[in-house]
Every structure is written in structure tokens, then in C-alpha cells.
Amino acid sequence: MECARARELLSPYLDGELESAEQVLLSSHLRSCSACRRELAELEAALGILRGLPELAPAHGFSARLRERLAEESNRQHSGTGPDWELRGRPTPGDCGAGGVRIWPRLAAAAVFVLAVGIASLWAGLGGWKTSPPASFEKVSHLSWQKDQSPRSLPPEPPASPELARKDRQEAEQFAPNQEEMDLRLPALEAGGAGQREENAAAQAAGEPPEKGAAAGSGEARVAEPLPKSPESAAVSVRDTDEGKAALIMTAAPPEKVARKVKIELRTADVEKLGLFLSGYASGQDRQDVAADPDGKPNYRKIIIPVSRMPDFLQEIETHGVILKQEETEQDLTGEYLDLTGQLKQLEEREKILLAQEKNNRGKREAELALQQEIENLQAEIHLLKERLAQLDEQASFVSVEICWRE
Amino acid sequence: MDLSERELVQKSKNGDLDAFERLVSLYEKKVFTLVYRYTGNWADAHDLAQETFLKVYQSLPALREDGSFAAWLGQIAANVCRDELRKKRKHPKVSLDEMMSSSGGVPLPALSAGCPESALEQWEMSEAVQEILNSLTDEYRLILVMREIQGMSYDEIAAALDISPGTVKSRLSRARQAFKQKVLARRNFFNLSRV
């Protein structure tokens, strides 16, 4: 196993999430490679710091304020006033109650806004949470959080359900004729529902893929914009062919980034000519790989061919014999590719901001050094992402073809 | 007499506010810690922790008898934070100066009479790690907190983030690598010089 591959597997190795074969290979590699052992030790040490972070206590006043809000909430529930969507919005210190919002939506929204801004300003002026009494610390018990955990039986969080989100939107549209009011009163909906759809629509207008997380908050968004296939999803098509008829099974509308493997069984009259032909189709000496057949068959070759040359290759190989079996496997890399592209964009935007900050802080030694360190780390992360994207690009640009033949 | 957590949940479901407040007192530190690690902002963490408990109270009838309250609570906290992070991405309000002060102004911890140096060290360590978490992308921070602090399994993370377990594996691996690199860049501070 190569070190690069071994390092990719260290994380799932720590979690016991590797397939048994990979586990064995990696363990064997670790026994013989001190550099990878060191990588593993560093990773464990870094994660140990994260896992050992102290538990934090909220500032004084947190419980009292929550108690007040719960009492208001309980009164609303028992009095039966106020629709669900009001209860799910984040209450503010200026919350004027269910009836007010229902009857005078614009006025109520404006009042909430003015009060919230006023109180926030006053709070900020006083120092807000920053001047609250200090927090206390306790060691986090990782296990205690997990105790009695039965994840598969968890009920869905009700506010995120499409029905409720739809109901929220209907009520919001009925009582809040403009977007500003909705933004004020329906933060949860704005974040996971309608607002997310707008974000997706804007992203699509700019030629970007929809954000995957959007589906969790809005059933309609999920239906309207199907998510890309998961990167691990693979489709295998096998077809036995009649003599002389090759059958290439291709996806009608291939997704953006797909890694393909083709296995061909061939009966040929001229082995030497076939060998020469295959060598000519390999995209270069470094990309050609001749290996023993895993099933012990005598005549086997594996070549890597650019996608653009596949049609010619398939046409021509028919002239070298009869195709007995052809099997194509696809691995959809689109999901991972889109995911990484999004992350890269975010990092590059942050890099721009930091570079601008660095420029503004020239001469301020401490700030400049801190920024340089941050930029360096960010660039390292960008580099890693770009490397992986390039790897995916390459995987999608070539087809791995395995050929077995007999005379 | 102390009531068990299950009894408290049952009473809360029936509208007993005192019982729910006792549940809050059991979990407020955990929830607060979690949302602070997710958001990296002290003021936001208070706000979001409150929002989490309100949502939990409103949604209690949906909790199944055999469901784990702790895991369900953690899931709601994670959803509340994800919504907030999405909203912030859409309407970023943080100024460039604020980005430099990543912690959002965390007060000093209570210094116990016994060992003030130790509490201060813990606080410094905690804030240094939080700075590193804040410097990661939202995706990396979310998945790291879910796995390392919340202790979620790969399948749970996949369900929560609506991604495949394979993507969880690769994203978590990259997030850990990014975190590790930043920790190692400050290896002396974290006493990792011998690793």
C-alpha cells in the first residue's frame, strides 16, 4: 500500500470503519512505515485535544430567561392561541404576543424590529453576554452524551417536515405580505425552507448546483431539484453478446463526473496483433498497467484509455476477434465533486478576505504574522482540495479497460 | 425523590413545566457547549441554546416512547445551528475585524479557589481549539463537532447532513487532516512537541 492511500485511510481506521481487507493492508503498512505511524499518532493526538475540550456553562441569567420563555410558550399552548408557526419562530425580547401579530402583521413586525434593535443596542452597550459572569468548566464526557442513544429510532424534528414547512409558508404568505416581515418572524422557515429555495434558485441562475442540505428543510426543494447520485453509488451492466456483435452499455445521459471500468472477454485468432493493438491504445507508458489476471486466466491486460478514445477503441477491438462478454461499471463521483467545489469556493473567498486584511495590517507585526499563518493554513487546505478535485477529474476523464482473451 | 430522565420526559410531554426545567438543568451545559462549538460565537450560542430548548419543548409530543431524549436533543441542536450557519452564509454580517476575533468575546472562566492556573490553562486551550474550529469551513466544523464532540456514528451524520456514508468518511477524513495541520502549526502551545 502506498503512503498516500494509507493516510487517506487513517481516519476511518481510527473509527473502525474500514473494510476488513483494507484494515489488514493498512495495519501491515503501518508496521513497516514509520512516517505513517507518526501521521497516525499526530492525528490521534490532535483529535484527543478536541475530544477533551471542557464543557461550558452558559452565563447567569440563561436559565431564568429560558424559564420565562417556556412559561410564555406553555401559556400559549394551553390557551390554544397562536398558530404553530409563531411558536417556532425565535421569540425576541420585543415579542408582542400571538394576537397582535395576527391582527396587525406589519405593525407588529415593525414593533418587534424596533424593540429588538433597541434592546440589542442597549445590550451591546452594556456589554451583553460579554460582560456576563464567567462560565465554569467541566470535562466533557463524550460517552455520557451518547448514553442510551438509539439513533435509528429518532423521530424527525417536526419543524423540518415538508408539511409543516408548507403550512408555515401558507400562513406566512397570508399574514406577512412582504419578505421583510417573514424574515423577522420566521427565522427557522427562512433558513430551511423558502429562503433556501431562493438561495438554490440564485445559485442555479449563476450556473451552480443546488445546495444538498436544502433538501432536509424542504420537501418541495428536494422534488424540484434531485440531488446528484451519491459518490459511492455504482451501476453495473452486464450483457452476453451474440458472436460478432459488440454491446457497449452506456448510460443515456451520463452524470458530470463518472469513473468507468469496462471488462471485455474476447476470442481472437491473432494474439500478437491484439497485443500490439492494445499497446497502441494505452494513453502513455506511465498509464499502462499490465498485470496478472486476478482469476488466474492466462491472457489479461489492463489499460487506461481517455474517454474520448473509447468509441474508436470499441469499434476497432471488434476487428481483432469476437467479444464474448462486456461489462461496464460506473462510479458516480458527481456528489463528492460538487461538494468539494463548493468547499473550495468558500475557502477561496475567505482567502481573498484574509489577503485584503493582511494588506491593511502591514506594519502591525503581530496581526500580520497571525494573518500570514492563517493564510498559509488556508492555502494548504485549498491545495489539498484542489489535489482531490484533480484526482476526481482524472478518474472521470479515463476509462479503465480490462481485457481477457483466448485463442 | 429524584425522578428518572424517562419520567421527566414523560411528565414534560404532559405539560409539566417543572419537569421540563429539570431536564433543561440536566442538559443545558451539554447543549450550550455543543452550539458554541458549532457556531464559535458566545452570544449566538446563548441565543441558539435557548432556541434549541424551545424547539424541544414544542416538539416533545413527537418523541417516541423508546427514543433517546439525549440523542434527539443533540439532533435538534445540530439542526438549529445548521439553520443559523446557512442564514449567516446567505446574509453575512460579520465585519473583517470581527473575523479576527473568532471567539466572539468569551468571558474568562470562573477561577476555582483551588487551582486558578489550571482553569486558566483550560480556558486558553479551549479558546485556541475553538479558534481552529472557527477557521475551518462550516462543513468541516459541523462534521468534526458531530463526530468528536457529539459522538454521532457515520450513519447518523449521513442522515443528519443528507449525504452518503462514503462522503461522511471522506469529508471527515479531510476535516480531521485540516484540523490536525492547524493544531500541529501550534504544536508547542498544545504540548505536542514529542508526537
XYZ file of C-alpha atoms in Angstrom:
602
model
C 0.000 0.000 0.000
C 1.281 3.453 -0.874
C 1.692 6.046 1.858
C -0.754 8.483 0.213
C -3.504 5.855 0.233
C -2.608 4.757 3.749
C -3.006 8.324 5.024
C -6.417 8.651 3.450
C -7.480 5.590 5.409
C -6.165 6.670 8.803
C -9.349 8.480 9.774
C -11.783 5.588 9.161
C -9.121 3.260 10.628
C -9.331 5.138 13.928
C -13.103 4.710 13.912
C -13.011 1.035 12.964
C -14.854 1.872 9.752
C -12.539 0.129 7.288
C -13.379 -2.998 5.324
C -11.508 -5.966 6.751
C -9.232 -6.262 3.700
C -8.246 -2.594 3.905
C -7.787 -2.920 7.634
C -5.310 -5.748 7.144
C -3.415 -3.913 4.401
C -3.192 -0.718 6.416
C -2.110 -2.496 9.593
C 0.602 -4.225 7.644
C 1.696 -0.934 6.076
C 1.797 0.771 9.467
C 4.052 -1.941 10.838
C 6.616 -1.217 8.153
C 6.262 2.568 7.673
C 7.401 4.851 10.473
C 6.245 8.020 8.651
C 2.653 6.791 8.505
C 2.820 5.634 12.110
C 3.834 9.156 13.021
C 0.919 10.566 10.979
C -1.435 8.317 12.884
C -0.001 9.364 16.244
C -0.310 13.052 15.315
C -3.893 12.591 14.194
C -4.801 10.792 17.401
C -3.122 13.466 19.499
C -4.889 16.315 17.680
C -8.273 14.625 17.975
C -7.589 13.883 21.627
C -7.393 17.624 22.237
C -10.738 18.170 20.535
C -12.411 15.343 22.427
C -11.046 16.557 25.732
C -12.428 20.079 25.478
C -14.078 21.262 28.679
C -17.828 21.540 28.971
C -19.020 25.128 29.119
C -21.758 26.655 31.188
C -23.931 29.438 29.836
C -23.888 32.809 31.524
C -26.019 33.606 34.565
C -29.477 34.620 33.541
C -29.687 31.931 30.880
C -31.945 29.661 32.908
C -34.143 32.498 34.159
C -34.671 33.845 30.656
C -35.408 30.382 29.323
C -37.887 29.784 32.140
C -39.723 32.970 31.175
C -39.860 31.968 27.550
C -41.008 28.457 28.407
C -43.753 29.862 30.631
C -44.920 32.082 27.758
C -44.771 29.089 25.486
C -46.699 26.912 27.903
C -49.394 29.580 28.334
C -49.791 29.857 24.591
C -50.098 26.111 24.217
C -52.652 25.838 26.988
C -54.677 28.844 25.900
C -54.651 27.459 22.383
C -53.895 30.857 20.881
C -51.360 31.431 18.229
C -50.612 29.240 15.274
C -47.724 26.786 15.236
C -45.530 28.961 13.107
C -45.494 31.676 15.714
C -44.308 29.220 18.296
C -41.481 28.020 16.130
C -40.099 31.475 15.422
C -37.332 32.645 17.667
C -39.026 34.758 20.365
C -37.446 38.109 20.851
C -37.478 40.420 23.842
C -39.924 42.534 21.865
C -42.336 39.719 21.087
C -45.794 41.244 21.307
C -47.844 38.056 21.514
C -49.895 35.972 19.191
C -52.944 38.146 18.810
C -51.008 41.229 17.935
C -49.094 39.567 15.170
C -52.211 38.001 13.732
C -54.214 41.208 13.546
C -51.584 43.754 12.733
C -48.823 41.911 10.964
C -46.993 44.911 9.580
C -47.285 46.954 12.754
C -46.329 44.013 14.920
C -43.352 43.173 12.760
C -42.187 46.760 12.824
C -42.644 46.922 16.600
C -40.694 43.703 17.062
C -37.949 45.049 14.857
C -37.721 48.416 16.664
C -37.774 46.770 20.076
C -35.279 44.120 19.079
C -32.872 46.689 17.628
C -33.300 48.918 20.660
C -32.748 46.174 23.142
C -29.869 44.724 21.146
C -28.189 48.136 21.047
C -28.714 48.636 24.758
C -27.473 45.105 25.417
C -24.419 45.649 23.259
C -23.780 48.972 25.005
C -23.798 47.212 28.333
C -21.513 44.525 27.052
C -24.254 41.912 26.545
C -23.111 38.367 27.175
C -19.535 39.508 27.044
C -19.770 41.082 30.487
C -21.831 38.284 31.951
C -20.415 36.419 34.897
C -17.805 33.896 33.861
C -18.568 30.367 32.775
C -17.468 27.338 34.711
C -15.754 24.308 33.257
C -16.233 20.601 33.473
C -14.654 17.910 31.382
C -16.893 16.774 28.585
C -17.987 13.217 28.895
C -18.147 12.014 25.327
C -19.840 8.818 26.380
C -22.392 10.378 28.660
C -23.745 12.345 25.720
C -24.125 9.140 23.776
C -25.659 7.066 26.539
C -28.987 5.472 25.783
C -28.587 6.575 22.209
C -30.709 4.713 19.695
C -30.319 6.821 16.583
C -32.438 4.782 14.223
C -35.493 5.262 16.372
C -35.190 9.031 16.471
C -38.298 10.852 15.406
C -37.818 13.528 12.788
C -37.642 17.051 14.095
C -41.170 18.330 13.431
C -40.361 21.877 12.308
C -38.279 20.498 9.474
C -41.068 18.387 7.955
C -42.283 19.414 4.498
C -45.924 19.516 5.655
C -45.187 21.906 8.478
C -42.872 23.955 6.323
C -45.638 24.205 3.724
C -48.147 25.136 6.393
C -45.711 27.712 7.691
C -45.334 29.207 4.263
C -49.086 29.349 3.677
C -49.657 31.110 6.961
C -46.703 33.356 6.444
C -47.923 34.352 2.997
C -51.374 35.008 4.401
C -50.249 37.230 7.224
C -46.962 38.607 6.004
C -47.337 40.140 2.579
C -43.736 41.125 2.196
C -40.420 39.385 2.632
C -39.120 41.694 5.348
C -41.872 40.622 7.704
C -41.212 36.966 7.011
C -37.545 37.448 7.710
C -38.365 38.962 11.056
C -40.893 36.477 12.217
C -39.976 33.200 10.628
C -36.270 32.740 11.006
C -36.421 28.949 11.060
C -38.538 28.784 7.924
C -36.399 31.326 6.146
C -33.313 29.309 6.907
C -34.522 25.863 5.964
C -37.442 26.409 3.601
C -38.367 29.282 1.348
C -35.113 31.137 1.900
C -33.130 28.071 0.996
C -35.085 27.640 -2.220
C -34.279 31.223 -3.168
C -30.651 30.540 -2.451
C -30.771 27.493 -4.680
C -32.580 29.391 -7.410
C -29.937 32.104 -7.268
C -27.176 29.513 -7.336
C -28.752 27.791 -10.324
C -29.117 31.099 -12.131
C -25.398 31.501 -11.642
C -24.833 28.023 -13.023
C -24.128 26.426 -9.661
C -25.602 23.188 -8.316
C -28.242 23.354 -5.608
C -27.029 23.042 -2.039
C -27.518 19.494 -0.881
C -28.554 20.394 2.659
C -31.564 22.262 1.264
C -33.457 19.040 0.847
C -33.503 18.470 4.585
C -35.516 21.592 5.124
C -37.891 21.495 2.213
C -39.555 18.538 0.614
C -40.513 20.611 -2.413
C -36.956 21.659 -3.000
C -35.953 18.000 -2.926
C -38.543 17.102 -5.543
C -37.806 20.045 -7.782
C -34.051 19.608 -7.736
C -32.991 15.985 -7.494
C -29.723 15.525 -5.708
C -26.768 14.090 -7.525
C -26.143 10.416 -7.001
C -24.024 9.566 -4.031
C -20.373 9.221 -4.895
C -20.350 5.594 -3.929
C -23.350 4.603 -5.986
C -22.284 2.305 -8.742
C -24.210 0.840 -11.647
C -23.130 -2.400 -13.272
C -24.483 -3.507 -16.621
C -23.613 -6.926 -17.990
C -24.692 -8.302 -21.316
C -23.677 -11.518 -23.030
C -23.403 -10.851 -26.717
C -24.014 -12.868 -29.793
C -20.936 -13.629 -31.796
C -19.726 -10.668 -33.776
C -21.998 -8.159 -32.056
C -20.368 -5.910 -29.532
C -22.579 -4.327 -26.942
C -21.390 -1.290 -25.136
C -23.762 -0.437 -22.388
C -23.563 3.258 -21.809
C -25.732 5.452 -19.649
C -28.056 7.542 -21.826
C -27.277 10.807 -20.046
C -24.091 10.313 -18.100
C -23.701 12.456 -14.972
C -20.952 15.039 -14.855
C -18.218 13.078 -13.123
C -18.284 9.334 -13.510
C -15.432 6.866 -13.220
C -15.945 3.936 -15.598
C -14.493 0.481 -15.769
C -15.052 -1.852 -18.693
C -14.268 -5.571 -18.712
C -14.147 -7.361 -22.028
C -13.788 -11.051 -22.801
C -12.558 -11.654 -26.333
C -11.838 -14.601 -28.588
C -9.067 -13.765 -31.034
C -7.222 -15.519 -33.818
C -4.082 -13.378 -33.619
C -2.813 -12.783 -30.084
C 0.308 -10.937 -31.222
C -1.670 -8.440 -33.275
C -4.085 -7.910 -30.401
C -1.173 -7.198 -28.034
C 0.209 -4.580 -30.409
C -3.196 -3.015 -30.783
C -3.705 -2.754 -27.022
C -0.276 -1.205 -26.516
C -1.109 1.424 -29.099
C -4.285 2.369 -27.261
C -2.719 2.923 -23.874
C -2.571 6.667 -23.292
C 1.098 6.617 -22.399
C 3.748 4.419 -20.859
C 3.045 5.664 -17.359
C -0.673 4.992 -17.603
C -0.349 1.467 -18.920
C -0.603 -1.345 -16.491
C -0.074 -4.973 -17.377
C -0.994 -7.283 -14.555
C -1.708 -10.883 -13.824
C -5.370 -11.717 -14.040
C -6.905 -11.957 -10.567
C -8.816 -15.079 -11.579
C -5.707 -16.801 -12.864
C -6.619 -16.619 -16.543
C -3.560 -16.636 -18.761
C -4.217 -13.748 -21.134
C -5.073 -10.499 -19.449
C -4.288 -6.837 -19.872
C -5.457 -3.669 -18.207
C -5.177 -0.354 -19.981
C -6.323 3.152 -19.163
C -7.920 4.952 -22.084
C -9.075 8.560 -22.384
C -12.882 8.727 -22.520
C -12.728 10.446 -25.906
C -10.925 7.444 -27.433
C -13.337 4.801 -26.150
C -15.732 4.749 -29.140
C -12.827 4.190 -31.567
C -11.340 1.581 -29.287
C -14.572 -0.397 -29.049
C -15.098 -0.251 -32.773
C -11.596 -1.389 -33.508
C -11.352 -4.165 -30.955
C -14.183 -5.936 -32.761
C -11.850 -6.337 -35.729
C -9.465 -8.338 -33.545
C -11.882 -11.042 -32.564
C -15.281 -11.842 -31.160
C -16.487 -10.167 -27.997
C -17.916 -12.818 -25.711
C -18.809 -10.657 -22.749
C -18.707 -6.994 -21.946
C -19.335 -5.490 -18.530
C -19.318 -1.850 -17.560
C -19.149 -0.484 -14.013
C -19.774 3.137 -13.175
C -18.925 5.041 -10.042
C -20.637 8.392 -9.798
C -18.239 10.958 -8.379
C -20.526 13.927 -9.012
C -21.708 14.312 -5.429
C -18.222 14.441 -3.996
C -17.047 16.695 -6.820
C -19.819 19.233 -6.257
C -19.302 19.060 -2.537
C -15.577 19.769 -2.857
C -16.103 22.500 -5.429
C -18.437 24.286 -3.003
C -15.939 23.987 -0.191
C -13.140 25.239 -2.416
C -15.149 28.287 -3.411
C -15.781 29.107 0.235
C -12.116 28.748 1.116
C -11.021 30.888 -1.799
C -13.427 33.609 -0.776
C -12.047 33.507 2.729
C -8.519 33.618 1.347
C -9.385 36.831 -0.539
C -10.698 38.416 2.648
C -7.616 37.410 4.610
C -5.268 38.687 1.897
C -7.083 42.020 1.996
C -6.791 42.060 5.772
C -3.111 41.259 5.568
C -2.622 44.216 3.236
C -4.429 46.505 5.667
C -2.419 45.228 8.600
C 1.046 45.683 7.093
C 3.375 47.066 9.703
C 1.314 45.730 12.598
C 3.660 42.901 13.301
C 1.539 40.659 15.488
C -1.612 40.907 13.391
C 0.367 40.446 10.207
C 2.048 37.291 11.479
C -1.237 35.833 12.656
C -2.791 36.557 9.272
C 0.131 35.054 7.413
C -0.173 31.890 9.475
C -3.897 31.743 8.810
C -3.401 32.295 5.088
C -0.735 29.625 4.978
C -3.046 27.101 6.624
C -5.903 28.071 4.377
C -3.750 27.691 1.299
C -2.653 24.265 2.449
C -6.285 23.272 2.767
C -7.063 24.722 -0.671
C -4.157 22.771 -2.083
C -5.485 19.514 -0.618
C -8.929 20.144 -2.056
C -7.535 21.003 -5.474
C -5.468 17.839 -5.457
C -8.514 15.730 -4.727
C -10.552 17.556 -7.378
C -7.800 16.958 -9.913
C -7.813 13.286 -8.922
C -11.576 13.089 -9.476
C -11.211 14.916 -12.798
C -8.655 12.393 -13.902
C -10.758 9.452 -12.756
C -13.659 10.790 -14.787
C -11.535 11.502 -17.876
C -10.217 7.977 -18.318
C -11.788 4.576 -18.607
C -10.118 1.581 -17.072
C -10.404 -1.302 -19.526
C -9.603 -4.878 -18.585
C -9.360 -7.395 -21.402
C -9.182 -11.167 -21.175
C -8.742 -13.134 -24.339
C -8.368 -16.656 -25.635
C -7.405 -18.031 -28.971
C -37.213 11.816 45.391
C -35.281 12.071 42.171
C -37.207 11.221 39.056
C -35.536 9.312 36.263
C -34.905 11.034 32.954
C -37.601 8.939 31.327
C -40.129 10.046 33.929
C -39.117 13.664 33.481
C -39.580 13.353 29.728
C -42.997 11.765 30.210
C -44.110 14.478 32.630
C -42.793 17.169 30.289
C -44.775 15.647 27.453
C -47.861 16.028 29.616
C -47.141 19.731 30.025
C -45.311 19.680 33.369
C -43.070 22.720 33.042
C -41.189 21.999 36.275
C -40.216 18.601 34.945
C -39.018 20.149 31.706
C -36.973 22.728 33.593
C -35.275 19.877 35.426
C -34.474 18.286 32.090
C -33.052 21.611 30.943
C -30.850 21.824 34.008
C -29.534 18.325 33.234
C -28.628 19.174 29.659
C -28.076 22.926 29.441
C -24.285 22.679 29.629
C -24.142 19.971 27.018
C -26.401 21.864 24.658
C -24.639 25.143 25.254
C -21.220 23.558 24.696
C -22.410 21.929 21.530
C -23.909 25.063 19.961
C -20.880 27.097 20.972
C -18.561 24.604 19.269
C -20.760 24.687 16.175
C -21.078 28.455 15.912
C -17.937 29.676 17.651
C -19.763 32.721 18.933
C -20.559 33.205 22.589
C -23.599 35.443 22.162
C -25.061 33.326 19.362
C -24.552 30.216 21.467
C -26.812 31.575 24.217
C -29.461 32.501 21.731
C -29.301 29.194 19.876
C -29.226 27.093 23.050
C -32.452 28.788 24.125
C -33.958 28.227 20.720
C -32.984 24.562 20.926
C -34.792 24.062 24.240
C -37.875 25.905 22.995
C -37.994 23.718 19.919
C -37.541 20.639 22.057
C -40.411 21.700 24.299
C -42.673 22.349 21.323
C -41.740 19.057 19.682
C -41.871 16.770 22.728
C -45.106 15.080 21.638
C -43.209 13.777 18.585
C -40.595 11.998 20.717
C -41.280 8.292 20.695
C -41.516 6.348 23.905
C -38.434 4.284 23.037
C -36.472 7.218 21.618
C -33.379 8.576 23.337
C -34.028 12.062 24.641
C -30.309 12.934 24.686
C -29.718 11.946 21.075
C -32.895 13.656 19.924
C -31.944 16.830 21.776
C -28.488 16.761 20.162
C -30.051 16.352 16.749
C -32.313 19.357 17.258
C -29.380 21.446 18.489
C -27.412 20.475 15.378
C -30.349 21.417 13.119
C -30.790 24.773 14.827
C -27.086 25.513 14.341
C -27.081 24.406 10.706
C -30.015 26.696 10.001
C -28.170 29.554 11.641
C -24.971 28.889 9.700
C -26.923 28.766 6.436
C -28.578 32.028 7.283
C -25.226 33.606 8.015
C -23.825 32.374 4.740
C -26.752 33.961 2.979
C -26.616 37.234 4.909
C -23.082 37.564 6.271
C -22.955 40.282 8.873
C -19.533 39.695 10.380
C -17.110 42.514 9.738
C -13.500 41.862 8.863
C -12.454 42.964 12.328
C -14.900 40.591 13.957
C -13.497 37.721 11.929
C -10.165 38.316 13.583
C -11.788 37.902 16.981
C -13.120 34.459 16.280
C -14.438 33.588 19.701
C -16.928 36.428 19.749
C -15.788 37.583 23.177
C -15.850 34.705 25.598
C -15.639 35.748 29.232
C -12.937 34.290 31.407
C -13.923 31.115 33.210
C -14.654 31.013 36.897
C -11.319 30.561 38.577
C -11.676 27.973 41.260
C -10.042 28.821 44.546
C -8.049 25.598 44.437
C -6.193 25.911 41.182
C -6.627 29.118 39.225
C -3.742 28.343 36.874
C -5.321 25.109 35.789
C -8.681 26.760 34.999
C -6.952 29.498 33.063
C -4.934 26.963 31.103
C -8.104 25.048 30.301
C -9.740 28.219 29.118
C -6.790 29.145 26.913
C -6.690 25.669 25.454
C -10.421 25.669 24.858
C -10.300 29.004 23.073
C -7.286 28.053 20.988
C -9.110 24.935 19.771
C -12.233 26.977 19.118
C -10.194 29.423 17.027
C -9.010 26.490 14.952
C -12.565 25.163 14.598
C -13.768 28.616 13.558
C -11.077 28.836 10.912
C -12.345 25.641 9.240
C -15.165 25.657 6.706
C -18.678 25.202 8.078
C -18.795 21.705 6.575
C -15.600 20.639 8.284
C -16.562 22.187 11.612
C -20.021 20.590 11.571
C -18.762 17.128 10.831
C -15.947 17.355 13.385
C -18.273 18.510 16.152
C -20.836 15.867 15.247
C -18.269 13.107 15.382
C -15.774 14.177 18.033
C -17.927 16.114 20.483
C -21.423 14.818 19.899
C -20.189 11.277 19.265
C -22.502 10.611 16.317
C -21.961 7.500 14.183
C -21.208 7.706 10.456
C -24.787 6.674 9.653
C -26.251 9.295 11.969
C -24.063 12.002 10.452
C -25.016 10.859 6.961
C -28.705 11.120 7.854
C -28.297 14.491 9.570
C -26.334 16.058 6.706
C -28.214 14.247 3.935
C -25.031 12.790 2.449
C -23.876 9.240 1.857
C -21.826 7.352 4.488
C -18.979 7.303 1.943
C -18.995 11.078 1.779
C -19.051 11.191 5.573
C -15.925 9.038 5.552
C -14.047 11.203 3.054
C -15.233 14.552 4.412
C -14.452 13.575 7.981
C -11.019 12.418 6.914
C -10.287 15.750 5.225
C -11.738 17.723 8.130
C -9.543 15.835 10.574
C -6.479 16.386 8.410
C -7.219 20.125 8.222
C -7.751 20.265 11.978
C -4.582 18.295 12.641
C -2.475 20.563 10.434
C -3.675 23.625 12.298
C -3.050 22.001 15.661
C 0.445 20.963 14.597
C 1.156 24.509 13.444
C 0.833 25.361 17.146
C 2.342 22.164 18.459
C 4.278 23.896 21.226
C 1.170 25.543 22.582
C -0.636 22.202 22.633
C 2.383 20.367 24.069
C 2.643 18.079 21.078
C 6.363 18.515 20.528
C 7.066 14.861 21.333
C 4.472 13.398 18.991
